[in-house]
Amino acid sequence: MKNRWFQYISILIVCVLVGLVIALLMKNLNVTNLGGKSLQELQNSIIDYQKKNEDLNNRNARLYEYLRELEAELAGGSGESYLHIVDEKEQYAVFAGLRAAQNAGVVITLTPVEGYRMQDAVIRQLVNELSALGAQAIAINEERKVATTEIRTSQDLILVNGVGFSRGSSFEIKAIVDPAKIDSYVVPYLVSVADSIKKQLGDQSVTITVRKDESVLIPALREDRIAYQTELLKPVE
């Protein structure tokens, strides 16, 4: 329903703007602007404004016609194809990380022991394991993981999507996974991976906890993040 009203409002705004343009064009043809022009120039100006006015009127009429057709389709139930396209677009946006997502999943918390600095390789390993387990959305410290997300060390920080987090602080990895496999496979497997990591790093390194969460909220990728940039991408014809 919101999509329908958004479509109505968008078209009505366009129609109003077209009407304002027409009004402004007509307003520009006033006595104060005509004083220094010859008769021929005035006639040419009038003809030019008439043509522009006609073009705008035609475009306005087409927009109103399109609005009526859309209303008829939605009222008659034949606008299902349009609604299907909108729903499909939203699904792609969720998949790409441009929309927030919520469902059952797991939460992994990594807390470094005092004096220990977190390693980016540990976070990457756990994120890769989640991807291998079929996680459909992942976030590290509320930063949405997408195809271009980087997880790397920079001196005393670990960068995720260009955002720095202290290597001495805790890290939280959230993921949405198949609810049917969380208890039977996902959590036990991640616990075994965590135990393996702790054995490699030693006791005085990091504690890792894995828990199930019935309602994991994965935020959308923020537009000001480096991973959001697309200005270099050109579509292939």
mmCIF file of C-alpha atoms in Angstrom:
data_model
loop_
_atom_site.group_PDB
_atom_site.id
_atom_site.type_symbol
_atom_site.label_atom_id
_atom_site.label_comp_id
_atom_site.label_asym_id
_atom_site.label_seq_id
_atom_site.Cartn_x
_atom_site.Cartn_y
_atom_site.Cartn_z
ATOM 1 C CA MET A 1 0.000 0.000 0.000
ATOM 2 C CA LYS A 2 2.860 2.402 0.784
ATOM 3 C CA ASN A 3 4.339 1.751 -2.642
ATOM 4 C CA ARG A 4 1.026 2.610 -4.310
ATOM 5 C CA TRP A 5 0.633 5.871 -2.411
ATOM 6 C CA PHE A 6 4.265 6.740 -3.122
ATOM 7 C CA GLN A 7 3.586 6.246 -6.843
ATOM 8 C CA TYR A 8 0.477 8.471 -6.690
ATOM 9 C CA ILE A 9 2.249 11.197 -4.756
ATOM 10 C CA SER A 10 5.302 11.136 -7.060
ATOM 11 C CA ILE A 11 3.193 11.590 -10.190
ATOM 12 C CA LEU A 12 1.055 14.304 -8.597
ATOM 13 C CA ILE A 13 4.199 16.193 -7.571
ATOM 14 C CA VAL A 14 5.452 16.017 -11.164
ATOM 15 C CA CYS A 15 2.114 17.335 -12.433
ATOM 16 C CA VAL A 16 2.187 20.210 -9.947
ATOM 17 C CA LEU A 17 5.735 21.096 -10.968
ATOM 18 C CA VAL A 18 4.756 21.091 -14.642
ATOM 19 C CA GLY A 19 1.893 23.437 -13.840
ATOM 20 C CA LEU A 20 4.237 25.760 -11.954
ATOM 21 C CA VAL A 21 6.631 25.820 -14.908
ATOM 22 C CA ILE A 22 3.775 26.830 -17.204
ATOM 23 C CA ALA A 23 2.754 29.581 -14.805
ATOM 24 C CA LEU A 24 6.292 30.892 -14.538
ATOM 25 C CA LEU A 25 6.725 30.910 -18.304
ATOM 26 C CA MET A 26 3.538 32.907 -18.725
ATOM 27 C CA LYS A 27 4.539 35.257 -15.931
ATOM 28 C CA ASN A 28 7.818 36.049 -17.657
ATOM 29 C CA LEU A 29 5.890 37.538 -20.568
ATOM 30 C CA ASN A 30 4.944 40.792 -18.814
ATOM 31 C CA VAL A 31 4.924 44.440 -19.708
ATOM 32 C CA THR A 32 8.166 45.334 -17.953
ATOM 33 C CA ASN A 33 10.099 42.866 -20.071
ATOM 34 C CA LEU A 34 8.546 43.946 -23.353
ATOM 35 C CA GLY A 35 9.517 47.610 -23.322
ATOM 36 C CA GLY A 36 12.735 47.419 -25.326
ATOM 37 C CA LYS A 37 11.646 44.860 -27.947
ATOM 38 C CA SER A 38 10.506 45.433 -31.500
ATOM 39 C CA LEU A 39 7.136 44.187 -32.731
ATOM 40 C CA GLN A 40 8.773 41.319 -34.626
ATOM 41 C CA GLU A 41 10.739 40.255 -31.545
ATOM 42 C CA LEU A 42 7.578 40.331 -29.468
ATOM 43 C CA GLN A 43 5.746 38.187 -32.013
ATOM 44 C CA ASN A 44 8.611 35.681 -32.062
ATOM 45 C CA SER A 45 8.643 35.574 -28.274
ATOM 46 C CA ILE A 46 4.900 34.949 -28.164
ATOM 47 C CA ILE A 47 5.193 32.130 -30.716
ATOM 48 C CA ASP A 48 8.065 30.595 -28.748
ATOM 49 C CA TYR A 49 6.137 30.745 -25.480
ATOM 50 C CA GLN A 50 3.070 29.285 -27.159
ATOM 51 C CA LYS A 51 5.108 26.313 -28.415
ATOM 52 C CA LYS A 52 6.632 25.733 -24.989
ATOM 53 C CA ASN A 53 3.224 26.058 -23.400
ATOM 54 C CA GLU A 54 1.791 23.510 -25.847
ATOM 55 C CA ASP A 55 4.633 21.052 -25.187
ATOM 56 C CA LEU A 56 4.177 21.355 -21.440
ATOM 57 C CA ASN A 57 0.424 20.930 -21.731
ATOM 58 C CA ASN A 58 0.920 17.775 -23.806
ATOM 59 C CA ARG A 59 3.358 16.366 -21.281
ATOM 60 C CA ASN A 60 1.018 17.251 -18.455
ATOM 61 C CA ALA A 61 -1.824 15.464 -20.251
ATOM 62 C CA ARG A 62 0.319 12.346 -20.717
ATOM 63 C CA LEU A 63 1.171 12.304 -17.020
ATOM 64 C CA TYR A 64 -2.478 12.589 -16.053
ATOM 65 C CA GLU A 65 -3.331 9.792 -18.494
ATOM 66 C CA TYR A 66 -0.619 7.601 -17.002
ATOM 67 C CA LEU A 67 -1.968 8.320 -13.520
ATOM 68 C CA ARG A 68 -5.480 7.302 -14.592
ATOM 69 C CA GLU A 69 -4.162 4.080 -16.148
ATOM 70 C CA LEU A 70 -2.247 3.255 -12.995
ATOM 71 C CA GLU A 71 -5.293 3.897 -10.818
ATOM 72 C CA ALA A 72 -7.403 1.681 -13.088
ATOM 73 C CA GLU A 73 -4.846 -1.147 -12.974
ATOM 74 C CA LEU A 74 -4.557 -1.053 -9.203
ATOM 75 C CA ALA A 75 -8.323 -0.755 -8.711
ATOM 76 C CA GLY A 76 -8.954 -3.672 -11.072
ATOM 77 C CA GLY A 77 -6.291 -5.871 -9.541
ATOM 78 C CA SER A 78 -4.228 -5.935 -12.742
ATOM 79 C CA GLY A 79 -1.376 -4.001 -11.173
ATOM 80 C CA GLU A 80 0.076 -7.192 -9.748
ATOM 81 C CA SER A 81 2.974 -7.185 -12.202
ATOM 82 C CA TYR A 82 4.023 -3.718 -11.038
ATOM 83 C CA LEU A 83 3.774 -4.733 -7.386
ATOM 84 C CA HIS A 84 5.768 -7.873 -8.161
ATOM 85 C CA ILE A 85 8.550 -5.751 -9.681
ATOM 86 C CA VAL A 86 8.591 -3.514 -6.593
ATOM 87 C CA ASP A 87 8.774 -6.536 -4.271
ATOM 88 C CA GLU A 88 11.542 -8.071 -6.368
ATOM 89 C CA LYS A 89 13.511 -4.818 -6.255
ATOM 90 C CA GLU A 90 13.234 -4.766 -2.452
ATOM 91 C CA GLN A 91 14.512 -8.345 -2.260
ATOM 92 C CA TYR A 92 17.536 -7.425 -4.368
ATOM 93 C CA ALA A 93 18.167 -4.393 -2.142
ATOM 94 C CA VAL A 94 18.090 -6.590 0.982
ATOM 95 C CA PHE A 95 20.437 -9.091 -0.662
ATOM 96 C CA ALA A 96 22.855 -6.307 -1.663
ATOM 97 C CA GLY A 97 22.913 -4.957 1.887
ATOM 98 C CA LEU A 98 21.058 -1.735 1.103
ATOM 99 C CA ARG A 99 18.130 -2.609 3.393
ATOM 100 C CA ALA A 100 18.095 -3.793 6.993
ATOM 101 C CA ALA A 101 17.216 -7.454 7.562
ATOM 102 C CA GLN A 102 15.885 -9.371 10.547
ATOM 103 C CA ASN A 103 15.425 -13.048 11.385
ATOM 104 C CA ALA A 104 16.732 -15.795 13.633
ATOM 105 C CA GLY A 105 20.491 -16.163 13.722
ATOM 106 C CA VAL A 106 23.635 -16.234 15.818
ATOM 107 C CA VAL A 107 25.750 -13.690 17.676
ATOM 108 C CA ILE A 108 29.496 -14.173 18.164
ATOM 109 C CA THR A 109 31.226 -11.979 20.746
ATOM 110 C CA LEU A 110 35.012 -11.658 20.802
ATOM 111 C CA THR A 111 36.532 -10.054 23.905
ATOM 112 C CA PRO A 112 40.313 -9.618 24.019
ATOM 113 C CA VAL A 113 42.095 -10.297 27.289
ATOM 114 C CA GLU A 114 43.629 -7.158 28.816
ATOM 115 C CA GLY A 115 46.786 -6.285 26.941
ATOM 116 C CA TYR A 116 45.921 -8.390 23.895
ATOM 117 C CA ARG A 117 45.121 -6.754 20.570
ATOM 118 C CA MET A 118 42.519 -8.330 18.330
ATOM 119 C CA GLN A 119 43.719 -9.786 15.034
ATOM 120 C CA ASP A 120 41.835 -9.072 11.829
ATOM 121 C CA ALA A 121 42.498 -12.662 10.690
ATOM 122 C CA VAL A 122 40.354 -13.998 13.544
ATOM 123 C CA ILE A 123 37.388 -11.860 12.530
ATOM 124 C CA ARG A 124 37.813 -12.767 8.868
ATOM 125 C CA GLN A 125 37.954 -16.472 9.709
ATOM 126 C CA LEU A 126 34.692 -16.356 11.652
ATOM 127 C CA VAL A 127 33.001 -14.275 8.947
ATOM 128 C CA ASN A 128 34.148 -16.759 6.300
ATOM 129 C CA GLU A 129 32.838 -19.668 8.377
ATOM 130 C CA LEU A 130 29.454 -17.943 8.649
ATOM 131 C CA SER A 131 29.366 -17.448 4.884
ATOM 132 C CA ALA A 132 30.200 -21.137 4.395
ATOM 133 C CA LEU A 133 27.320 -22.010 6.732
ATOM 134 C CA GLY A 134 24.924 -20.160 4.431
ATOM 135 C CA ALA A 135 24.549 -16.910 6.357
ATOM 136 C CA GLN A 136 22.448 -14.547 4.242
ATOM 137 C CA ALA A 137 23.379 -11.361 6.112
ATOM 138 C CA ILE A 138 26.350 -10.549 8.352
ATOM 139 C CA ALA A 139 27.354 -7.498 10.394
ATOM 140 C CA ILE A 140 30.551 -6.742 12.321
ATOM 141 C CA ASN A 141 30.024 -4.161 15.072
ATOM 142 C CA GLU A 142 26.845 -3.031 13.269
ATOM 143 C CA GLU A 143 28.692 -2.632 9.960
ATOM 144 C CA ARG A 144 26.927 -4.559 7.204
ATOM 145 C CA LYS A 145 29.205 -6.946 5.331
ATOM 146 C CA VAL A 146 28.861 -6.651 1.549
ATOM 147 C CA ALA A 147 30.955 -7.825 -1.385
ATOM 148 C CA THR A 148 33.354 -4.862 -1.110
ATOM 149 C CA THR A 149 33.700 -4.853 2.691
ATOM 150 C CA GLU A 150 37.279 -4.873 3.976
ATOM 151 C CA ILE A 151 38.375 -6.283 7.337
ATOM 152 C CA ARG A 152 41.972 -5.260 7.985
ATOM 153 C CA THR A 153 44.344 -4.021 10.633
ATOM 154 C CA SER A 154 45.638 -0.451 10.628
ATOM 155 C CA GLN A 155 47.986 0.073 13.580
ATOM 156 C CA ASP A 156 45.753 0.083 16.697
ATOM 157 C CA LEU A 157 42.519 -0.227 14.722
ATOM 158 C CA ILE A 158 40.632 -2.831 12.755
ATOM 159 C CA LEU A 159 38.853 -1.274 9.784
ATOM 160 C CA VAL A 160 35.457 -2.484 8.600
ATOM 161 C CA ASN A 161 33.856 -0.544 5.735
ATOM 162 C CA GLY A 162 36.398 2.183 6.422
ATOM 163 C CA VAL A 163 35.305 2.525 10.061
ATOM 164 C CA GLY A 164 37.992 1.989 12.702
ATOM 165 C CA PHE A 165 37.458 -0.055 15.876
ATOM 166 C CA SER A 166 40.015 -0.326 18.669
ATOM 167 C CA ARG A 167 41.866 -3.635 18.658
ATOM 168 C CA GLY A 168 41.587 -3.689 22.447
ATOM 169 C CA SER A 169 37.778 -3.572 22.446
ATOM 170 C CA SER A 170 35.156 -6.279 21.993
ATOM 171 C CA PHE A 171 33.832 -7.216 18.569
ATOM 172 C CA GLU A 172 30.349 -8.527 17.849
ATOM 173 C CA ILE A 173 29.546 -10.505 14.721
ATOM 174 C CA LYS A 174 25.876 -11.082 13.930
ATOM 175 C CA ALA A 175 24.490 -13.292 11.195
ATOM 176 C CA ILE A 176 21.153 -14.503 9.891
ATOM 177 C CA VAL A 177 21.274 -18.238 9.185
ATOM 178 C CA ASP A 178 18.846 -21.090 8.571
ATOM 179 C CA PRO A 179 16.708 -21.287 11.769
ATOM 180 C CA ALA A 180 16.272 -25.048 11.357
ATOM 181 C CA LYS A 181 20.043 -25.616 11.629
ATOM 182 C CA ILE A 182 21.009 -23.179 14.386
ATOM 183 C CA ASP A 183 20.752 -25.530 17.372
ATOM 184 C CA SER A 184 21.611 -28.775 15.631
ATOM 185 C CA TYR A 185 24.600 -27.665 13.577
ATOM 186 C CA VAL A 186 25.471 -23.962 13.298
ATOM 187 C CA VAL A 187 26.116 -23.155 16.978
ATOM 188 C CA PRO A 188 28.000 -26.415 17.754
ATOM 189 C CA TYR A 189 30.163 -25.962 14.663
ATOM 190 C CA LEU A 190 31.008 -22.336 15.490
ATOM 191 C CA VAL A 191 31.861 -23.312 19.074
ATOM 192 C CA SER A 192 34.330 -25.881 17.735
ATOM 193 C CA VAL A 193 35.864 -23.225 15.456
ATOM 194 C CA ALA A 194 36.131 -20.832 18.412
ATOM 195 C CA ASP A 195 37.864 -23.496 20.524
ATOM 196 C CA SER A 196 40.327 -24.137 17.706
ATOM 197 C CA ILE A 197 41.124 -20.416 17.429
ATOM 198 C CA LYS A 198 41.702 -20.104 21.193
ATOM 199 C CA LYS A 199 44.061 -23.094 21.163
ATOM 200 C CA GLN A 200 46.084 -21.474 18.393
ATOM 201 C CA LEU A 201 46.247 -18.067 20.081
ATOM 202 C CA GLY A 202 46.655 -19.260 23.670
ATOM 203 C CA ASP A 203 44.630 -18.678 26.810
ATOM 204 C CA GLN A 204 45.771 -15.073 27.262
ATOM 205 C CA SER A 205 44.336 -13.868 23.983
ATOM 206 C CA VAL A 206 40.608 -13.663 23.420
ATOM 207 C CA THR A 207 37.381 -15.156 24.727
ATOM 208 C CA ILE A 208 34.794 -16.149 22.132
ATOM 209 C CA THR A 209 31.137 -16.804 22.882
ATOM 210 C CA VAL A 210 28.523 -18.068 20.451
ATOM 211 C CA ARG A 211 24.810 -17.794 21.127
ATOM 212 C CA LYS A 212 21.529 -18.162 19.326
ATOM 213 C CA ASP A 213 19.301 -15.108 18.861
ATOM 214 C CA GLU A 214 15.689 -15.442 17.769
ATOM 215 C CA SER A 215 15.626 -11.922 16.331
ATOM 216 C CA VAL A 216 18.931 -10.801 14.858
ATOM 217 C CA LEU A 217 18.788 -7.325 13.300
ATOM 218 C CA ILE A 218 21.346 -6.689 10.559
ATOM 219 C CA PRO A 219 21.546 -2.975 9.645
ATOM 220 C CA ALA A 220 21.732 -1.681 6.090
ATOM 221 C CA LEU A 221 25.007 -0.467 4.641
ATOM 222 C CA ARG A 222 25.251 3.269 5.256
ATOM 223 C CA GLU A 223 25.606 5.487 2.200
ATOM 224 C CA ASP A 224 28.653 7.297 3.597
ATOM 225 C CA ARG A 225 30.668 4.068 3.813
ATOM 226 C CA ILE A 226 33.515 3.367 1.392
ATOM 227 C CA ALA A 227 31.889 0.055 0.409
ATOM 228 C CA TYR A 228 28.835 1.949 -0.902
ATOM 229 C CA GLN A 229 30.682 3.783 -3.669
ATOM 230 C CA THR A 230 29.550 3.027 -7.229
ATOM 231 C CA GLU A 231 30.642 6.054 -9.293
ATOM 232 C CA LEU A 232 33.279 4.015 -11.177
ATOM 233 C CA LEU A 233 30.823 1.322 -12.258
ATOM 234 C CA LYS A 234 29.451 1.490 -15.789
ATOM 235 C CA PRO A 235 26.687 -0.890 -16.901
ATOM 236 C CA VAL A 236 27.432 -3.189 -19.831
ATOM 237 C CA GLU A 237 25.093 -2.611 -22.752
#
